[in-house]
Amino acid sequence: MGNDMDGNKGNDVIDLATFRALQDSAGADFVTELVDAYLDEAPRMLETLRSSLAARDQDAFRRAAHSLKSNSMTFGATALAAIARNLELTTREVVAQGDARVLDAAAGEQQRVAAALQELTNA
Amino acid sequence: MRESGIGGARLLVVDDNRVNRLLLTRNLELQGHSAASAENGRIALEMLRRESFDLVLLDMEMPEMDGFQVLEQLVNDLQLRDLPVIVTSSLEGIDSVVRCIELGAEDYLAKPINPVLLKARLGASLEKKRLRDQQKEFVRRFATPEVAQDLQTSGFALGGKRVDASVMFVDIRDFTPLAESQPPEETIELLNTYYTLMFDAISAHGGIVSLIIGDGLMVIFGAPVPQPEHCDSAVRAAMEMIETIDLFNVERTGVGKPRIRIGIGIASGDMVAGYAGTNERATYTCVGDTVNLAARLESHTKVAQRSILIDGATRAALGDRIPVEPLGPIQVKGKSVAVEVYAVLVEN
């Protein structure tokens, strides 16, 4: 694995200590599979956030944000976890406004997380 | 060290998030357990009602049926309410965690789940479950399923209530001389076979054994679980017991052993039933005139030379469904007036 590259990518997007600990406990090969599953699911979670926001569906919105937060914490995607947590705690009023811009930060950070995870596992 | 005892448990992971399901399942498998998974509460409940699991790891935020609803359903399900549940979630707010515990969750693990903590919590929960299962197994072995169920639903409390039921006393005729004529091991073996045969016939008709004294049994039909046809059930159980003993005797005489004969007395009516004893040792039993009468009828089988004797109340409830022979009024000990006694006709 290109340590320098991992380090650079990982530092601001993925908390490497968390990610390495995950690899240690669950096995590196398994974590690669897990990342694949995440890369598969993450766009769907964002899509659910968008559609539930459009539908002003607070419960579905909260669940999707919760899921995104949970997975982000698993991989050590600290910044994305914080964004997702804010979305999870988003008030009914904000969801009622249905303004899709509240998702911009999540979408942007999710792209970075996906790229970083891919790099960390495709060594 | 404890691996062998708690390893290899069968667990159910309930989480709507695929990454969480995969990771938790993986961790459990690495710890030597087998894990199935469900993606929402509804599917989880279906699986729990269909298959047997040792423990559930339950996420809270789920579509269709969330974790709170699952906990509520489990608490109200007699078969599942003792199943330990560890909530695995990243719920916001202490209130939600408190609510899980109040709803009967055994423990709470915050996500992302630390595998070391998971192992410790899981081990503790499974050990507790093992002890509870052991306790239940004791109750099951020493009480009938009905009493065990009653204990589980109503809890244990000394004290009784009035019930309408049938009581049966059973005894092996001339057992003492038989026991004295053979080695003790053989006597115990005979008793064990006898009890097995009798218990089968009794359970098949919904009776519960209240007392075992030597070769004698006291059996209740219609309590703690009410049974509208308790008279029929008691008499049919008695007839089956006689038939079984007949078959057993064929076997015994085949190997040159003496036949055994049993006498059965049944009386029906009002009685007080409940757990009697002390808080340390109690039995489900019943008391009252009806019970005394059943005991007297059993001992009268020797005099009357009949296998099954029943009282007027039992006879009246049977109608014409089972042929009986009236033996007329008989004076029994403890009764000021003579009571009508009937012999149930069995092929003998």
Tab-separated table of C-alpha atoms in Angstrom:
chain	number	residue	atom	x	y	z
A	1	MET	CA	0.000	0.000	0.000
A	2	GLY	CA	1.253	3.476	-0.830
A	3	ASN	CA	1.484	4.810	2.661
A	4	ASP	CA	2.196	8.373	1.695
A	5	MET	CA	-0.796	8.539	-0.510
A	6	ASP	CA	-3.051	6.877	2.039
A	7	GLY	CA	-1.852	9.306	4.605
A	8	ASN	CA	-2.557	12.330	2.494
A	9	LYS	CA	-5.950	11.181	1.359
A	10	GLY	CA	-6.954	9.757	4.665
A	11	ASN	CA	-6.045	12.521	6.983
A	12	ASP	CA	-8.803	14.967	6.291
A	13	VAL	CA	-11.487	12.632	4.951
A	14	ILE	CA	-10.989	9.303	6.676
A	15	ASP	CA	-9.659	8.917	10.186
A	16	LEU	CA	-6.960	6.335	9.549
A	17	ALA	CA	-6.814	5.060	13.111
A	18	THR	CA	-10.485	4.126	12.918
A	19	PHE	CA	-10.094	2.613	9.484
A	20	ARG	CA	-7.028	0.528	10.433
A	21	ALA	CA	-8.731	-0.666	13.589
A	22	LEU	CA	-11.663	-1.801	11.480
A	23	GLN	CA	-9.297	-3.691	9.170
A	24	ASP	CA	-7.566	-5.271	12.153
A	25	SER	CA	-10.725	-6.498	13.813
A	26	ALA	CA	-12.750	-7.559	10.775
A	27	GLY	CA	-9.930	-8.448	8.358
A	28	ALA	CA	-8.614	-6.310	5.478
A	29	ASP	CA	-10.239	-8.445	2.784
A	30	PHE	CA	-13.572	-8.231	4.481
A	31	VAL	CA	-13.263	-4.464	4.840
A	32	THR	CA	-12.694	-4.255	1.073
A	33	GLU	CA	-16.006	-6.066	0.583
A	34	LEU	CA	-17.599	-3.805	3.148
A	35	VAL	CA	-16.368	-0.706	1.336
A	36	ASP	CA	-17.838	-2.118	-1.897
A	37	ALA	CA	-21.171	-2.519	-0.145
A	38	TYR	CA	-20.913	1.027	1.157
A	39	LEU	CA	-20.046	2.476	-2.265
A	40	ASP	CA	-23.090	0.636	-3.536
A	41	GLU	CA	-25.385	1.936	-0.808
A	42	ALA	CA	-24.162	5.493	-0.273
A	43	PRO	CA	-25.641	6.979	-3.475
A	44	ARG	CA	-28.933	5.358	-2.522
A	45	MET	CA	-28.833	6.961	0.912
A	46	LEU	CA	-28.244	10.364	-0.666
A	47	GLU	CA	-31.045	9.699	-3.111
A	48	THR	CA	-33.355	8.817	-0.205
A	49	LEU	CA	-32.340	12.045	1.522
A	50	ARG	CA	-33.254	13.977	-1.621
A	51	SER	CA	-36.552	12.227	-2.257
A	52	SER	CA	-37.678	12.364	1.372
A	53	LEU	CA	-36.812	16.030	1.506
A	54	ALA	CA	-38.818	16.642	-1.652
A	55	ALA	CA	-41.706	14.687	-0.126
A	56	ARG	CA	-41.272	16.573	3.181
A	57	ASP	CA	-41.097	13.117	4.837
A	58	GLN	CA	-39.357	13.799	8.136
A	59	ASP	CA	-39.170	10.148	9.270
A	60	ALA	CA	-37.628	8.840	6.065
A	61	PHE	CA	-35.248	11.801	6.005
A	62	ARG	CA	-34.119	11.164	9.574
A	63	ARG	CA	-33.637	7.443	8.931
A	64	ALA	CA	-31.523	8.036	5.837
A	65	ALA	CA	-29.390	10.608	7.643
A	66	HIS	CA	-29.027	8.200	10.553
A	67	SER	CA	-27.866	5.440	8.225
A	68	LEU	CA	-25.352	7.714	6.542
A	69	LYS	CA	-24.052	8.841	9.914
A	70	SER	CA	-23.759	5.279	11.147
A	71	ASN	CA	-21.762	4.082	8.119
A	72	SER	CA	-19.570	7.145	8.096
A	73	MET	CA	-18.586	6.514	11.701
A	74	THR	CA	-17.830	2.880	10.898
A	75	PHE	CA	-15.227	3.831	8.287
A	76	GLY	CA	-13.905	6.809	10.197
A	77	ALA	CA	-15.394	9.361	7.804
A	78	THR	CA	-15.550	11.884	10.604
A	79	ALA	CA	-16.542	14.953	8.625
A	80	LEU	CA	-19.296	13.153	6.733
A	81	ALA	CA	-20.540	11.675	10.021
A	82	ALA	CA	-20.810	15.161	11.489
A	83	ILE	CA	-22.702	16.448	8.452
A	84	ALA	CA	-25.037	13.437	8.553
A	85	ARG	CA	-25.609	13.912	12.258
A	86	ASN	CA	-26.639	17.518	11.654
A	87	LEU	CA	-29.060	16.314	9.007
A	88	GLU	CA	-30.443	13.691	11.365
A	89	LEU	CA	-31.124	16.375	13.924
A	90	THR	CA	-32.564	18.689	11.289
A	91	THR	CA	-35.775	20.113	12.544
A	92	ARG	CA	-39.167	19.398	11.116
A	93	GLU	CA	-39.344	23.003	9.889
A	94	VAL	CA	-36.207	22.649	7.775
A	95	VAL	CA	-37.477	19.445	6.197
A	96	ALA	CA	-40.829	21.139	5.641
A	97	GLN	CA	-39.082	23.817	3.573
A	98	GLY	CA	-37.763	21.088	1.300
A	99	ASP	CA	-34.703	23.107	0.265
A	100	ALA	CA	-32.301	20.628	-1.389
A	101	ARG	CA	-29.324	22.884	-0.671
A	102	VAL	CA	-29.126	21.440	2.855
A	103	LEU	CA	-27.755	18.314	1.148
A	104	ASP	CA	-24.953	19.992	-0.787
A	105	ALA	CA	-22.332	19.531	1.894
A	106	ALA	CA	-23.238	15.858	2.368
A	107	ALA	CA	-23.115	15.138	-1.363
A	108	GLY	CA	-19.734	16.819	-1.761
A	109	GLU	CA	-18.186	15.127	1.253
A	110	GLN	CA	-19.612	11.762	0.265
A	111	GLN	CA	-17.744	11.984	-3.059
A	112	ARG	CA	-14.491	12.607	-1.245
A	113	VAL	CA	-15.148	9.747	1.179
A	114	ALA	CA	-15.927	7.372	-1.672
A	115	ALA	CA	-12.708	8.285	-3.452
A	116	ALA	CA	-10.627	7.985	-0.286
A	117	LEU	CA	-12.115	4.613	0.628
A	118	GLN	CA	-11.535	3.303	-2.862
A	119	GLU	CA	-7.940	4.348	-2.680
A	120	LEU	CA	-7.471	2.846	0.763
A	121	THR	CA	-8.794	-0.514	-0.344
A	122	ASN	CA	-7.514	-0.706	-3.945
A	123	ALA	CA	-3.894	-1.002	-3.016
B	1	MET	CA	-12.097	-19.690	28.976
B	2	ARG	CA	-15.766	-19.536	28.722
B	3	GLU	CA	-15.660	-19.886	24.966
B	4	SER	CA	-17.083	-23.361	24.925
B	5	GLY	CA	-20.061	-22.384	27.059
B	6	ILE	CA	-21.195	-19.294	25.236
B	7	GLY	CA	-19.522	-19.636	21.876
B	8	GLY	CA	-21.586	-20.988	19.061
B	9	ALA	CA	-24.720	-19.103	19.947
B	10	ARG	CA	-27.282	-18.467	17.248
B	11	LEU	CA	-27.907	-14.768	16.862
B	12	LEU	CA	-30.139	-12.532	14.823
B	13	VAL	CA	-28.860	-9.195	13.554
B	14	VAL	CA	-31.626	-6.718	12.767
B	15	ASP	CA	-30.550	-3.608	10.894
B	16	ASP	CA	-31.883	-1.836	7.824
B	17	ASN	CA	-28.383	-0.769	6.814
B	18	ARG	CA	-26.502	-3.319	4.741
B	19	VAL	CA	-23.023	-2.199	5.811
B	20	ASN	CA	-24.015	-2.461	9.470
B	21	ARG	CA	-25.555	-5.899	8.942
B	22	LEU	CA	-22.474	-7.204	7.127
B	23	LEU	CA	-20.045	-5.832	9.677
B	24	LEU	CA	-21.920	-7.008	12.739
B	25	THR	CA	-22.504	-10.446	11.246
B	26	ARG	CA	-18.803	-10.653	10.441
B	27	ASN	CA	-17.792	-9.691	13.985
B	28	LEU	CA	-20.142	-12.261	15.462
B	29	GLU	CA	-18.847	-14.977	13.177
B	30	LEU	CA	-15.277	-14.089	14.082
B	31	GLN	CA	-16.317	-14.596	17.710
B	32	GLY	CA	-17.521	-18.096	16.948
B	33	HIS	CA	-21.255	-17.485	16.709
B	34	SER	CA	-23.586	-18.046	13.851
B	35	ALA	CA	-25.626	-15.071	12.776
B	36	ALA	CA	-28.619	-14.549	10.564
B	37	SER	CA	-29.835	-11.112	9.608
B	38	ALA	CA	-33.053	-9.252	8.949
B	39	GLU	CA	-33.446	-5.825	7.385
B	40	ASN	CA	-36.439	-4.635	9.328
B	41	GLY	CA	-38.510	-5.407	12.414
B	42	ARG	CA	-41.289	-7.182	10.584
B	43	ILE	CA	-38.936	-9.666	8.947
B	44	ALA	CA	-37.104	-10.099	12.246
B	45	LEU	CA	-40.293	-11.046	14.096
B	46	GLU	CA	-41.211	-13.519	11.372
B	47	MET	CA	-37.809	-15.159	11.714
B	48	LEU	CA	-37.963	-15.181	15.506
B	49	ARG	CA	-41.343	-16.888	15.438
B	50	ARG	CA	-40.136	-19.436	12.918
B	51	GLU	CA	-36.641	-20.276	14.109
B	52	SER	CA	-34.900	-20.438	17.414
B	53	PHE	CA	-32.346	-17.793	18.384
B	54	ASP	CA	-30.302	-17.198	21.514
B	55	LEU	CA	-30.138	-13.439	21.271
B	56	VAL	CA	-31.111	-10.508	19.070
B	57	LEU	CA	-28.962	-7.524	18.165
B	58	LEU	CA	-31.478	-4.874	17.309
B	59	ASP	CA	-31.135	-1.576	15.521
B	60	MET	CA	-33.728	1.039	16.386
B	61	GLU	CA	-34.110	3.268	13.326
B	62	MET	CA	-35.711	1.060	10.697
B	63	PRO	CA	-38.456	1.434	8.130
B	64	GLU	CA	-41.679	-0.646	8.260
B	65	MET	CA	-41.273	-1.656	11.877
B	66	ASP	CA	-38.688	0.022	14.044
B	67	GLY	CA	-36.805	-1.356	17.019
B	68	PHE	CA	-39.214	0.101	19.579
B	69	GLN	CA	-42.105	-1.713	17.958
B	70	VAL	CA	-40.101	-4.942	17.907
B	71	LEU	CA	-39.352	-4.601	21.636
B	72	GLU	CA	-43.041	-3.976	22.335
B	73	GLN	CA	-44.048	-7.070	20.388
B	74	LEU	CA	-41.439	-9.232	22.088
B	75	VAL	CA	-42.512	-8.190	25.570
B	76	ASN	CA	-46.080	-9.241	24.792
B	77	ASP	CA	-45.126	-12.562	23.245
B	78	LEU	CA	-44.997	-15.400	25.763
B	79	GLN	CA	-42.647	-17.447	23.610
B	80	LEU	CA	-40.250	-14.614	22.940
B	81	ARG	CA	-40.382	-12.329	25.907
B	82	ASP	CA	-37.370	-13.903	27.586
B	83	LEU	CA	-35.246	-13.635	24.481
B	84	PRO	CA	-32.387	-11.254	25.285
B	85	VAL	CA	-32.116	-8.191	23.080
B	86	ILE	CA	-29.055	-5.987	22.803
B	87	VAL	CA	-29.887	-2.686	21.178
B	88	THR	CA	-27.221	-1.592	18.718
B	89	SER	CA	-27.769	1.945	17.660
B	90	SER	CA	-26.411	5.408	17.402
B	91	LEU	CA	-29.576	6.945	18.762
B	92	GLU	CA	-29.482	10.617	19.521
B	93	GLY	CA	-30.490	11.395	23.061
B	94	ILE	CA	-30.385	9.470	26.317
B	95	ASP	CA	-34.208	9.297	26.370
B	96	SER	CA	-34.241	6.810	23.526
B	97	VAL	CA	-31.755	4.557	25.284
B	98	VAL	CA	-33.794	4.710	28.483
B	99	ARG	CA	-36.898	3.819	26.512
B	100	CYS	CA	-35.162	0.735	25.065
B	101	ILE	CA	-34.158	-0.486	28.501
B	102	GLU	CA	-37.647	0.178	29.851
B	103	LEU	CA	-39.079	-1.847	26.998
B	104	GLY	CA	-37.015	-4.798	28.127
B	105	ALA	CA	-33.781	-4.491	26.167
B	106	GLU	CA	-31.030	-6.244	28.035
B	107	ASP	CA	-28.213	-3.954	27.044
B	108	TYR	CA	-27.244	-1.103	24.748
B	109	LEU	CA	-24.257	-0.896	22.447
B	110	ALA	CA	-23.485	2.351	20.684
B	111	LYS	CA	-22.473	2.251	17.029
B	112	PRO	CA	-19.942	1.951	15.631
B	113	ILE	CA	-19.671	-1.184	17.667
B	114	ASN	CA	-16.404	-1.915	19.350
B	115	PRO	CA	-15.758	-5.655	18.852
B	116	VAL	CA	-14.163	-6.085	22.291
B	117	LEU	CA	-17.127	-4.471	24.014
B	118	LEU	CA	-19.478	-6.504	21.832
B	119	LYS	CA	-17.815	-9.690	22.966
B	120	ALA	CA	-18.057	-8.788	26.641
B	121	ARG	CA	-21.691	-7.664	26.523
B	122	LEU	CA	-22.678	-10.618	24.402
B	123	GLY	CA	-20.954	-13.025	26.760
B	124	ALA	CA	-22.743	-11.560	29.788
B	125	SER	CA	-26.140	-11.636	28.095
B	126	LEU	CA	-25.731	-15.180	26.837
B	127	GLU	CA	-24.617	-16.355	30.253
B	128	LYS	CA	-27.689	-14.777	31.833
B	129	LYS	CA	-29.839	-16.427	29.213
B	130	ARG	CA	-28.214	-19.780	29.908
B	131	LEU	CA	-29.079	-19.467	33.607
B	132	ARG	CA	-32.642	-18.433	32.803
B	133	ASP	CA	-33.014	-21.373	30.412
B	134	GLN	CA	-31.690	-23.685	33.069
B	135	GLN	CA	-34.241	-22.335	35.537
B	136	LYS	CA	-37.019	-22.802	33.020
B	137	GLU	CA	-35.806	-26.313	32.355
B	138	PHE	CA	-36.040	-27.091	36.070
B	139	VAL	CA	-39.560	-25.730	36.220
B	140	ARG	CA	-40.447	-27.701	33.122
B	141	ARG	CA	-39.065	-30.908	34.550
B	142	PHE	CA	-40.712	-30.604	37.916
B	143	ALA	CA	-43.938	-28.958	36.872
B	144	THR	CA	-46.237	-29.563	33.962
B	145	PRO	CA	-46.185	-27.267	30.939
B	146	GLU	CA	-49.456	-25.743	32.188
B	147	VAL	CA	-48.076	-24.933	35.602
B	148	ALA	CA	-44.850	-23.676	34.046
B	149	GLN	CA	-46.902	-21.470	31.747
B	150	ASP	CA	-49.066	-20.268	34.635
B	151	LEU	CA	-45.932	-19.434	36.608
B	152	GLN	CA	-44.555	-17.540	33.649
B	153	THR	CA	-47.708	-15.518	33.032
B	154	SER	CA	-48.970	-14.869	36.544
B	155	GLY	CA	-45.727	-15.194	38.429
B	156	PHE	CA	-45.372	-17.210	41.586
B	157	ALA	CA	-47.605	-16.349	44.515
B	158	LEU	CA	-48.780	-18.546	47.312
B	159	GLY	CA	-52.518	-18.492	47.647
B	160	GLY	CA	-55.430	-19.994	45.849
B	161	LYS	CA	-58.629	-19.401	43.997
B	162	ARG	CA	-61.884	-21.283	43.612
B	163	VAL	CA	-61.990	-23.455	40.538
B	164	ASP	CA	-64.311	-26.001	39.009
B	165	ALA	CA	-62.152	-29.030	38.334
B	166	SER	CA	-61.758	-32.802	38.551
B	167	VAL	CA	-59.315	-34.482	40.875
B	168	MET	CA	-57.899	-37.948	40.390
B	169	PHE	CA	-56.054	-40.188	42.818
B	170	VAL	CA	-54.125	-43.167	41.491
B	171	ASP	CA	-52.428	-45.915	43.425
B	172	ILE	CA	-50.763	-49.244	42.679
B	173	ARG	CA	-52.599	-52.019	44.460
B	174	ASP	CA	-50.573	-54.093	46.921
B	175	PHE	CA	-47.447	-52.227	46.084
B	176	THR	CA	-45.760	-52.640	49.462
B	177	PRO	CA	-45.610	-56.468	49.392
B	178	LEU	CA	-44.446	-56.260	45.757
B	179	ALA	CA	-41.717	-53.800	46.669
B	180	GLU	CA	-40.594	-55.986	49.535
B	181	SER	CA	-40.379	-59.072	47.357
B	182	GLN	CA	-37.882	-57.643	44.885
B	183	PRO	CA	-34.539	-55.779	44.909
B	184	PRO	CA	-34.857	-52.019	45.518
B	185	GLU	CA	-33.340	-51.194	42.103
B	186	GLU	CA	-36.103	-53.144	40.458
B	187	THR	CA	-38.725	-51.290	42.471
B	188	ILE	CA	-37.392	-47.911	41.433
B	189	GLU	CA	-37.191	-49.053	37.838
B	190	LEU	CA	-40.788	-50.254	38.046
B	191	LEU	CA	-41.870	-46.925	39.537
B	192	ASN	CA	-40.087	-44.995	36.819
B	193	THR	CA	-41.760	-47.000	34.076
B	194	TYR	CA	-45.090	-46.691	35.838
B	195	TYR	CA	-44.750	-42.904	36.183
B	196	THR	CA	-43.708	-42.524	32.565
B	197	LEU	CA	-46.765	-44.454	31.417
B	198	MET	CA	-49.110	-42.611	33.773
B	199	PHE	CA	-47.714	-39.152	33.014
B	200	ASP	CA	-48.116	-39.769	29.289
B	201	ALA	CA	-51.792	-40.642	29.706
B	202	ILE	CA	-52.336	-37.726	32.101
B	203	SER	CA	-50.628	-35.112	29.925
B	204	ALA	CA	-52.400	-36.387	26.826
B	205	HIS	CA	-55.673	-35.399	28.485
B	206	GLY	CA	-54.496	-32.099	29.937
B	207	GLY	CA	-54.109	-33.237	33.535
B	208	ILE	CA	-51.377	-31.974	35.801
B	209	VAL	CA	-49.679	-34.050	38.462
B	210	SER	CA	-49.903	-32.229	41.760
B	211	LEU	CA	-48.420	-34.784	44.117
B	212	ILE	CA	-46.355	-37.938	43.911
B	213	ILE	CA	-46.253	-40.004	47.070
B	214	GLY	CA	-44.538	-43.347	46.651
B	215	ASP	CA	-46.673	-45.137	44.129
B	216	GLY	CA	-49.566	-42.708	44.514
B	217	LEU	CA	-50.432	-39.729	42.334
B	218	MET	CA	-52.780	-36.821	42.722
B	219	VAL	CA	-53.813	-35.257	39.443
B	220	ILE	CA	-55.850	-32.140	38.634
B	221	PHE	CA	-57.886	-31.560	35.482
B	222	GLY	CA	-59.237	-28.068	34.817
B	223	ALA	CA	-56.720	-25.966	36.746
B	224	PRO	CA	-54.651	-23.796	36.556
B	225	VAL	CA	-55.833	-23.640	32.965
B	226	PRO	CA	-59.649	-23.930	32.874
B	227	GLN	CA	-60.859	-26.928	30.898
B	228	PRO	CA	-64.595	-27.054	30.196
B	229	GLU	CA	-64.560	-30.836	29.679
B	230	HIS	CA	-62.444	-31.665	32.713
B	231	CYS	CA	-64.711	-34.573	33.799
B	232	ASP	CA	-64.428	-36.250	30.408
B	233	SER	CA	-60.707	-35.633	30.300
B	234	ALA	CA	-60.150	-37.135	33.732
B	235	VAL	CA	-62.191	-40.247	32.974
B	236	ARG	CA	-60.622	-40.731	29.550
B	237	ALA	CA	-57.166	-40.344	31.075
B	238	ALA	CA	-58.120	-42.968	33.672
B	239	MET	CA	-59.288	-45.365	30.965
B	240	GLU	CA	-56.085	-44.862	29.031
B	241	MET	CA	-54.076	-45.490	32.188
B	242	ILE	CA	-55.838	-48.807	32.735
B	243	GLU	CA	-55.254	-49.815	29.111
B	244	THR	CA	-51.606	-48.876	29.346
B	245	ILE	CA	-51.160	-50.893	32.510
B	246	ASP	CA	-52.808	-53.880	30.789
B	247	LEU	CA	-50.249	-53.659	28.003
B	248	PHE	CA	-47.453	-53.226	30.512
B	249	ASN	CA	-48.659	-56.368	32.295
B	250	VAL	CA	-48.440	-58.391	29.097
B	251	GLU	CA	-44.796	-57.399	28.973
B	252	ARG	CA	-44.263	-58.195	32.659
B	253	THR	CA	-45.920	-61.587	32.635
B	254	GLY	CA	-43.880	-62.389	29.515
B	255	VAL	CA	-40.714	-62.153	31.618
B	256	GLY	CA	-42.245	-63.922	34.593
B	257	LYS	CA	-42.961	-60.846	36.702
B	258	PRO	CA	-46.220	-60.363	38.596
B	259	ARG	CA	-48.947	-58.156	37.126
B	260	ILE	CA	-49.557	-54.818	38.717
B	261	ARG	CA	-52.988	-53.358	39.242
B	262	ILE	CA	-53.983	-49.764	39.830
B	263	GLY	CA	-57.007	-48.124	41.387
B	264	ILE	CA	-58.293	-44.713	40.340
B	265	GLY	CA	-60.764	-42.408	42.088
B	266	ILE	CA	-62.168	-39.278	40.460
B	267	ALA	CA	-64.385	-36.549	41.907
B	268	SER	CA	-65.425	-33.243	40.379
B	269	GLY	CA	-66.677	-29.887	41.568
B	270	ASP	CA	-65.696	-26.793	43.390
B	271	MET	CA	-62.299	-26.639	45.053
B	272	VAL	CA	-59.576	-24.248	46.034
B	273	ALA	CA	-56.513	-24.522	43.819
B	274	GLY	CA	-53.221	-22.703	43.934
B	275	TYR	CA	-49.624	-22.848	45.001
B	276	ALA	CA	-49.348	-24.121	48.530
B	277	GLY	CA	-46.237	-24.527	50.564
B	278	THR	CA	-43.580	-22.000	51.435
B	279	ASN	CA	-41.782	-19.515	49.266
B	280	GLU	CA	-38.899	-21.972	49.080
B	281	ARG	CA	-40.872	-25.041	48.235
B	282	ALA	CA	-44.397	-25.109	46.920
B	283	THR	CA	-46.582	-27.204	44.706
B	284	TYR	CA	-49.650	-26.529	42.639
B	285	THR	CA	-52.381	-28.347	44.467
B	286	CYS	CA	-56.030	-28.211	45.425
B	287	VAL	CA	-58.009	-28.764	48.583
B	288	GLY	CA	-61.620	-29.212	49.547
B	289	ASP	CA	-64.346	-31.829	49.993
B	290	THR	CA	-64.113	-32.823	46.338
B	291	VAL	CA	-60.454	-33.671	46.805
B	292	ASN	CA	-61.138	-35.748	49.907
B	293	LEU	CA	-63.894	-37.594	48.103
B	294	ALA	CA	-61.587	-38.481	45.191
B	295	ALA	CA	-59.070	-39.900	47.665
B	296	ARG	CA	-61.812	-41.953	49.365
B	297	LEU	CA	-63.068	-43.261	46.048
B	298	GLU	CA	-59.583	-44.379	45.137
B	299	SER	CA	-59.232	-46.360	48.312
B	300	HIS	CA	-62.768	-47.750	47.829
B	301	THR	CA	-61.674	-49.377	44.527
B	302	LYS	CA	-60.193	-52.189	46.651
B	303	VAL	CA	-63.511	-52.849	48.362
B	304	ALA	CA	-65.582	-52.440	45.201
B	305	GLN	CA	-63.136	-54.537	43.146
B	306	ARG	CA	-63.286	-51.987	40.316
B	307	SER	CA	-60.443	-50.084	38.647
B	308	ILE	CA	-62.061	-46.666	38.235
B	309	LEU	CA	-64.613	-45.121	40.575
B	310	ILE	CA	-66.193	-41.721	40.011
B	311	ASP	CA	-68.607	-39.521	41.954
B	312	GLY	CA	-72.070	-38.322	40.934
B	313	ALA	CA	-70.874	-34.946	39.657
B	314	THR	CA	-68.347	-36.548	37.315
B	315	ARG	CA	-70.954	-39.085	36.196
B	316	ALA	CA	-73.482	-36.326	35.441
B	317	ALA	CA	-71.006	-34.430	33.290
B	318	LEU	CA	-70.137	-37.531	31.258
B	319	GLY	CA	-73.684	-38.009	29.997
B	320	ASP	CA	-73.927	-41.164	27.914
B	321	ARG	CA	-70.538	-40.786	26.328
B	322	ILE	CA	-68.814	-43.272	28.592
B	323	PRO	CA	-70.589	-46.357	29.984
B	324	VAL	CA	-70.696	-46.563	33.771
B	325	GLU	CA	-72.203	-48.912	36.304
B	326	PRO	CA	-73.997	-47.406	39.313
B	327	LEU	CA	-72.804	-48.998	42.545
B	328	GLY	CA	-75.422	-47.238	44.638
B	329	PRO	CA	-74.908	-44.960	47.614
B	330	ILE	CA	-71.827	-45.704	49.625
B	331	GLN	CA	-70.847	-44.363	53.001
B	332	VAL	CA	-67.383	-42.875	52.771
B	333	LYS	CA	-65.229	-41.702	55.594
B	334	GLY	CA	-65.580	-37.995	56.294
B	335	LYS	CA	-68.993	-37.662	54.642
B	336	SER	CA	-72.106	-37.562	56.784
B	337	VAL	CA	-74.409	-38.699	53.982
B	338	ALA	CA	-73.828	-41.588	51.636
B	339	VAL	CA	-72.599	-40.633	48.165
B	340	GLU	CA	-73.535	-42.137	44.820
B	341	VAL	CA	-70.613	-44.001	43.320
B	342	TYR	CA	-70.173	-45.197	39.742
B	343	ALA	CA	-67.685	-47.599	38.254
B	344	VAL	CA	-66.383	-46.751	34.813
B	345	LEU	CA	-66.671	-49.828	32.629
B	346	VAL	CA	-63.345	-50.895	31.220
B	347	GLU	CA	-62.493	-54.123	29.488
B	348	ASN	CA	-60.588	-56.081	32.027
